[in-house]
PDB file of C-alpha atoms in Angstrom:
ATOM      1  CA  ALA O   1       0.000   0.000   0.000  1.00  0.00           C
ATOM      2  CA  GLN O   2       2.781   2.429   0.888  1.00  0.00           C
ATOM      3  CA  ALA O   3       4.681   1.643  -2.333  1.00  0.00           C
ATOM      4  CA  MET O   4       1.485   2.227  -4.336  1.00  0.00           C
ATOM      5  CA  ALA O   5       1.069   5.606  -2.604  1.00  0.00           C
ATOM      6  CA  VAL O   6       4.607   6.508  -3.716  1.00  0.00           C
ATOM      7  CA  HIS O   7       3.750   5.583  -7.329  1.00  0.00           C
ATOM      8  CA  LEU O   8       0.439   7.474  -7.262  1.00  0.00           C
ATOM      9  CA  GLU O   9       2.074  10.613  -5.925  1.00  0.00           C
ATOM     10  CA  ALA O  10       4.848  10.359  -8.518  1.00  0.00           C
ATOM     11  CA  ALA O  11       2.113  10.264 -11.189  1.00  0.00           C
ATOM     12  CA  GLY O  12       0.596  13.448  -9.769  1.00  0.00           C
ATOM     13  CA  GLU O  13      -2.298  11.774  -7.970  1.00  0.00           C
ATOM     14  CA  ARG O  14      -3.479  12.578  -4.448  1.00  0.00           C
ATOM     15  CA  VAL O  15      -3.756   9.640  -2.065  1.00  0.00           C
ATOM     16  CA  GLY O  16      -7.112   9.759  -0.273  1.00  0.00           C
ATOM     17  CA  LEU O  17      -6.366   7.021   2.253  1.00  0.00           C
ATOM     18  CA  LEU O  18      -3.223   5.014   2.954  1.00  0.00           C
ATOM     19  CA  ALA O  19      -4.134   2.283   5.424  1.00  0.00           C
ATOM     20  CA  ALA O  20      -1.933  -0.499   6.764  1.00  0.00           C
ATOM     21  CA  LEU O  21      -3.404  -3.441   8.659  1.00  0.00           C
ATOM     22  CA  ASP O  22      -0.677  -4.632  11.021  1.00  0.00           C
ATOM     23  CA  ALA O  23       1.967  -4.173   8.303  1.00  0.00           C
ATOM     24  CA  TYR O  24       5.477  -2.866   8.828  1.00  0.00           C
ATOM     25  CA  PRO O  25       8.315  -1.592   6.638  1.00  0.00           C
ATOM     26  CA  SER O  26      10.594  -4.095   4.932  1.00  0.00           C
ATOM     27  CA  ASP O  27      13.558  -2.794   6.932  1.00  0.00           C
ATOM     28  CA  ARG O  28      12.353  -4.894   9.856  1.00  0.00           C
ATOM     29  CA  TRP O  29      13.110  -8.155   7.980  1.00  0.00           C
ATOM     30  CA  ARG O  30      15.958  -7.162   5.669  1.00  0.00           C
ATOM     31  CA  ALA O  31      18.720  -8.817   7.706  1.00  0.00           C
ATOM     32  CA  ALA O  32      16.774 -12.053   8.197  1.00  0.00           C
ATOM     33  CA  THR O  33      17.708 -15.122   6.225  1.00  0.00           C
ATOM     34  CA  ASP O  34      15.485 -16.176   3.349  1.00  0.00           C
ATOM     35  CA  PRO O  35      12.620 -18.335   4.567  1.00  0.00           C
ATOM     36  CA  ASP O  36      12.606 -22.091   4.160  1.00  0.00           C
ATOM     37  CA  GLU O  37       9.626 -24.438   4.170  1.00  0.00           C
ATOM     38  CA  ALA O  38       9.532 -24.451   7.983  1.00  0.00           C
ATOM     39  CA  ALA O  39       9.100 -20.656   7.981  1.00  0.00           C
ATOM     40  CA  ALA O  40       6.362 -20.938   5.338  1.00  0.00           C
ATOM     41  CA  LEU O  41       4.571 -23.609   7.409  1.00  0.00           C
ATOM     42  CA  ARG O  42       4.774 -21.305  10.419  1.00  0.00           C
ATOM     43  CA  ALA O  43       3.302 -18.478   8.324  1.00  0.00           C
ATOM     44  CA  LEU O  44       0.392 -20.705   7.221  1.00  0.00           C
ATOM     45  CA  LEU O  45      -0.434 -21.521  10.823  1.00  0.00           C
ATOM     46  CA  LEU O  46      -0.281 -17.856  11.810  1.00  0.00           C
ATOM     47  CA  MET O  47      -2.610 -16.969   8.901  1.00  0.00           C
ATOM     48  CA  ALA O  48      -5.027 -19.567  10.246  1.00  0.00           C
ATOM     49  CA  GLY O  49      -4.853 -18.078  13.743  1.00  0.00           C
ATOM     50  CA  GLU O  50      -2.898 -21.027  15.161  1.00  0.00           C
ATOM     51  CA  ASP O  51       0.151 -20.794  17.428  1.00  0.00           C
ATOM     52  CA  PRO O  52       2.997 -22.612  15.603  1.00  0.00           C
ATOM     53  CA  GLU O  53       4.927 -23.325  18.810  1.00  0.00           C
ATOM     54  CA  MET O  54       1.877 -24.901  20.431  1.00  0.00           C
ATOM     55  CA  VAL O  55       1.219 -27.048  17.347  1.00  0.00           C
ATOM     56  CA  ALA O  56       4.844 -28.242  17.219  1.00  0.00           C
ATOM     57  CA  ALA O  57       4.984 -28.923  20.963  1.00  0.00           C
ATOM     58  CA  ARG O  58       1.702 -30.875  20.842  1.00  0.00           C
ATOM     59  CA  GLU O  59       3.084 -33.197  18.186  1.00  0.00           C
ATOM     60  CA  ARG O  60       6.610 -33.865  19.422  1.00  0.00           C
ATOM     61  CA  GLN O  61       7.414 -37.477  20.211  1.00  0.00           C
ATOM     62  CA  HIS O  62       9.819 -37.050  23.120  1.00  0.00           C
ATOM     63  CA  PRO O  63       9.823 -34.356  25.858  1.00  0.00           C
ATOM     64  CA  ARG O  64      13.493 -33.478  25.189  1.00  0.00           C
ATOM     65  CA  GLU O  65      12.962 -33.255  21.457  1.00  0.00           C
ATOM     66  CA  ALA O  66      12.919 -29.704  20.078  1.00  0.00           C
ATOM     67  CA  PRO O  67       9.486 -28.825  18.685  1.00  0.00           C
ATOM     68  CA  ARG O  68       9.592 -28.979  14.873  1.00  0.00           C
ATOM     69  CA  LEU O  69       6.811 -28.310  12.385  1.00  0.00           C
ATOM     70  CA  THR O  70       6.182 -30.729   9.555  1.00  0.00           C
ATOM     71  CA  ARG O  71       3.904 -30.356   6.570  1.00  0.00           C
ATOM     72  CA  ALA O  72       1.756 -33.273   7.750  1.00  0.00           C
ATOM     73  CA  MET O  73       1.298 -31.753  11.194  1.00  0.00           C
ATOM     74  CA  VAL O  74       0.350 -28.353   9.745  1.00  0.00           C
ATOM     75  CA  VAL O  75      -2.145 -29.838   7.263  1.00  0.00           C
ATOM     76  CA  GLU O  76      -3.704 -31.962  10.014  1.00  0.00           C
ATOM     77  CA  THR O  77      -4.022 -28.907  12.290  1.00  0.00           C
ATOM     78  CA  LEU O  78      -5.639 -26.885   9.489  1.00  0.00           C
ATOM     79  CA  ARG O  79      -8.038 -29.711   8.631  1.00  0.00           C
ATOM     80  CA  ARG O  80      -8.951 -30.373  12.247  1.00  0.00           C
ATOM     81  CA  GLY O  81      -9.698 -26.666  12.685  1.00  0.00           C
ATOM     82  CA  GLY O  82     -11.819 -26.574   9.515  1.00  0.00           C
ATOM     83  CA  HIS O  83      -9.617 -23.914   7.931  1.00  0.00           C
ATOM     84  CA  PRO O  84      -9.917 -23.616   4.122  1.00  0.00           C
ATOM     85  CA  LEU O  85      -6.145 -24.070   3.740  1.00  0.00           C
ATOM     86  CA  GLY O  86      -6.578 -27.578   5.153  1.00  0.00           C
ATOM     87  CA  ALA O  87      -8.769 -28.536   2.186  1.00  0.00           C
ATOM     88  CA  LEU O  88      -6.056 -27.851  -0.385  1.00  0.00           C
ATOM     89  CA  SER O  89      -4.504 -30.693  -2.370  1.00  0.00           C
ATOM     90  CA  ASP O  90      -0.824 -31.446  -1.803  1.00  0.00           C
ATOM     91  CA  ALA O  91       0.074 -29.844  -5.153  1.00  0.00           C
ATOM     92  CA  THR O  92      -1.865 -26.674  -4.341  1.00  0.00           C
ATOM     93  CA  LEU O  93      -0.390 -26.509  -0.839  1.00  0.00           C
ATOM     94  CA  THR O  94       3.087 -26.820  -2.355  1.00  0.00           C
ATOM     95  CA  GLY O  95       2.239 -23.842  -4.575  1.00  0.00           C
ATOM     96  CA  VAL O  96       0.932 -21.824  -1.619  1.00  0.00           C
ATOM     97  CA  LEU O  97       4.112 -22.539   0.361  1.00  0.00           C
ATOM     98  CA  ARG O  98       6.227 -21.457  -2.629  1.00  0.00           C
ATOM     99  CA  VAL O  99       4.242 -18.196  -2.890  1.00  0.00           C
ATOM    100  CA  VAL O 100       4.672 -17.531   0.847  1.00  0.00           C
ATOM    101  CA  GLU O 101       8.441 -18.119   0.571  1.00  0.00           C
ATOM    102  CA  ASP O 102       8.734 -15.944  -2.577  1.00  0.00           C
ATOM    103  CA  ASN O 103       6.646 -13.126  -1.083  1.00  0.00           C
ATOM    104  CA  ASN O 104       8.861 -13.129   2.005  1.00  0.00           C
ATOM    105  CA  ARG O 105      11.944 -12.824  -0.197  1.00  0.00           C
ATOM    106  CA  LEU O 106      10.370  -9.914  -2.108  1.00  0.00           C
ATOM    107  CA  VAL O 107       9.501  -8.129   1.142  1.00  0.00           C
ATOM    108  CA  ARG O 108      13.070  -8.490   2.422  1.00  0.00           C
ATOM    109  CA  ARG O 109      14.468  -6.938  -0.741  1.00  0.00           C
ATOM    110  CA  HIS O 110      12.017  -4.028  -1.059  1.00  0.00           C
ATOM    111  CA  VAL O 111      13.428  -0.562  -0.369  1.00  0.00           C
ATOM    112  CA  HIS O 112      10.815   2.016   0.621  1.00  0.00           C
ATOM    113  CA  GLN O 113      10.695   5.562  -0.670  1.00  0.00           C
ATOM    114  CA  ARG O 114       9.002   8.389   1.184  1.00  0.00           C
ATOM    115  CA  CYS O 115       5.490   9.543   0.287  1.00  0.00           C
ATOM    116  CA  ALA O 116       3.592  12.590   1.537  1.00  0.00           C
ATOM    117  CA  ALA O 117       0.413  10.642   2.320  1.00  0.00           C
ATOM    118  CA  ARG O 118      -0.939  10.266   5.826  1.00  0.00           C
ATOM    119  CA  MET O 119      -0.993   6.626   6.929  1.00  0.00           C
ATOM    120  CA  VAL O 120      -3.658   5.119   9.153  1.00  0.00           C
ATOM    121  CA  HIS O 121      -1.903   2.188  10.806  1.00  0.00           C
ATOM    122  CA  VAL O 122      -4.038  -0.464  12.504  1.00  0.00           C
ATOM    123  CA  LYS O 123      -2.086  -2.682  14.876  1.00  0.00           C
ATOM    124  CA  ALA O 124      -3.187  -6.144  16.039  1.00  0.00           C
ATOM    125  CA  SER O 125      -2.573  -5.528  19.732  1.00  0.00           C
ATOM    126  CA  LEU O 126      -3.285  -9.110  20.831  1.00  0.00           C
ATOM    127  CA  ASP O 127      -0.762 -10.616  18.413  1.00  0.00           C
ATOM    128  CA  PRO O 128       2.302 -12.223  20.039  1.00  0.00           C
ATOM    129  CA  THR O 129       4.522  -9.886  17.978  1.00  0.00           C
ATOM    130  CA  ALA O 130       2.697  -6.758  19.228  1.00  0.00           C
ATOM    131  CA  PRO O 131       5.271  -5.870  21.922  1.00  0.00           C
ATOM    132  CA  VAL O 132       8.094  -5.660  19.344  1.00  0.00           C
ATOM    133  CA  THR O 133       6.305  -3.889  16.485  1.00  0.00           C
ATOM    134  CA  SER O 134       5.389  -0.231  16.228  1.00  0.00           C
ATOM    135  CA  ALA O 135       3.538   1.919  13.731  1.00  0.00           C
ATOM    136  CA  ASP O 136       6.333   4.444  14.317  1.00  0.00           C
ATOM    137  CA  GLU O 137       8.545   2.319  12.058  1.00  0.00           C
ATOM    138  CA  TRP O 138       6.637   3.984   9.170  1.00  0.00           C
ATOM    139  CA  ARG O 139       7.529   7.578  10.180  1.00  0.00           C
ATOM    140  CA  LEU O 140      10.503   7.662   7.785  1.00  0.00           C
ATOM    141  CA  TYR O 141       8.267   6.762   4.852  1.00  0.00           C
ATOM    142  CA  VAL O 142       4.991   8.687   5.275  1.00  0.00           C
ATOM    143  CA  GLY O 143       3.953  12.305   5.663  1.00  0.00           C
ATOM    144  CA  ASP O 144       1.903  11.768   8.816  1.00  0.00           C
ATOM    145  CA  LEU O 145       0.830   8.803  10.904  1.00  0.00           C
ATOM    146  CA  TYR O 146      -2.384   7.989  12.754  1.00  0.00           C
ATOM    147  CA  ARG O 147      -2.101   4.943  15.014  1.00  0.00           C
ATOM    148  CA  LEU O 148      -4.918   2.654  16.048  1.00  0.00           C
ATOM    149  CA  ASP O 149      -4.552  -0.471  18.186  1.00  0.00           C
ATOM    150  CA  VAL O 150      -7.325  -3.057  17.949  1.00  0.00           C
ATOM    151  CA  PRO O 151      -7.901  -6.123  20.183  1.00  0.00           C
ATOM    152  CA  PHE O 152      -7.185  -8.853  17.604  1.00  0.00           C
ATOM    153  CA  ILE O 153      -4.379 -11.124  16.493  1.00  0.00           C
ATOM    154  CA  HIS O 154      -2.916 -10.543  13.032  1.00  0.00           C
ATOM    155  CA  ALA O 155      -4.776 -13.478  11.466  1.00  0.00           C
ATOM    156  CA  HIS O 156      -8.148 -12.003  12.471  1.00  0.00           C
ATOM    157  CA  MET O 157      -7.565  -8.469  11.145  1.00  0.00           C
ATOM    158  CA  THR O 158      -9.800  -9.011   8.103  1.00  0.00           C
ATOM    159  CA  GLY O 159     -12.480 -11.013   9.903  1.00  0.00           C
ATOM    160  CA  PRO O 160     -16.016  -9.741  10.473  1.00  0.00           C
ATOM    161  CA  ASP O 161     -15.473  -8.521  14.044  1.00  0.00           C
ATOM    162  CA  ALA O 162     -12.324  -6.583  13.156  1.00  0.00           C
ATOM    163  CA  SER O 163     -13.965  -5.187  10.009  1.00  0.00           C
ATOM    164  CA  ARG O 164     -16.910  -3.861  12.024  1.00  0.00           C
ATOM    165  CA  LEU O 165     -14.484  -2.012  14.286  1.00  0.00           C
ATOM    166  CA  ILE O 166     -11.945  -0.830  11.687  1.00  0.00           C
ATOM    167  CA  ALA O 167     -14.136   0.142   8.689  1.00  0.00           C
ATOM    168  CA  PRO O 168     -15.887   3.131  10.307  1.00  0.00           C
ATOM    169  CA  ILE O 169     -12.560   4.512  11.485  1.00  0.00           C
ATOM    170  CA  LEU O 170     -11.056   4.194   8.000  1.00  0.00           C
ATOM    171  CA  ALA O 171     -14.154   5.861   6.550  1.00  0.00           C
ATOM    172  CA  GLU O 172     -13.543   8.879   8.827  1.00  0.00           C
ATOM    173  CA  HIS O 173     -10.015   9.239   7.429  1.00  0.00           C
ATOM    174  CA  ILE O 174     -10.825   9.145   3.723  1.00  0.00           C
ATOM    175  CA  ARG O 175     -10.102  12.532   2.220  1.00  0.00           C
TER     176      ARG O 175
END
């Protein structure tokens, strides 16, 4: 969204609303190693609102064994929870994992430019990452920043309850 605002402004357009739902600048992940399948499996569980550490710990065979996610364990968790990702065929799931890995690589390599637009940043305050993320990370890249914390985890930010809370606030900020 922020990169699109940069392009729109460069084309002479005015940005009426720049909103970010629990998203942060690429700088945060630039130094991280490229994701592997384990990182993609973790991302799938987070998208489904599952705690990857809890899933791995629940499935480990021996108490001293380090918790480790496997594709089978993730698919079983998604299916048991009735999540649509659990209904995917193995070939489609392989494609989804590849997209997750590729998107993570693209994010790590993106370099932001500054735009003049005001950003409305909505933070998932109940997410486990909430204590280490801040909307202020965007200050280098936007003209102004309005911060809103909502009582959801990241995976539920586009759900009906979050939408009912967030949509009216975004509507107030459209210029």
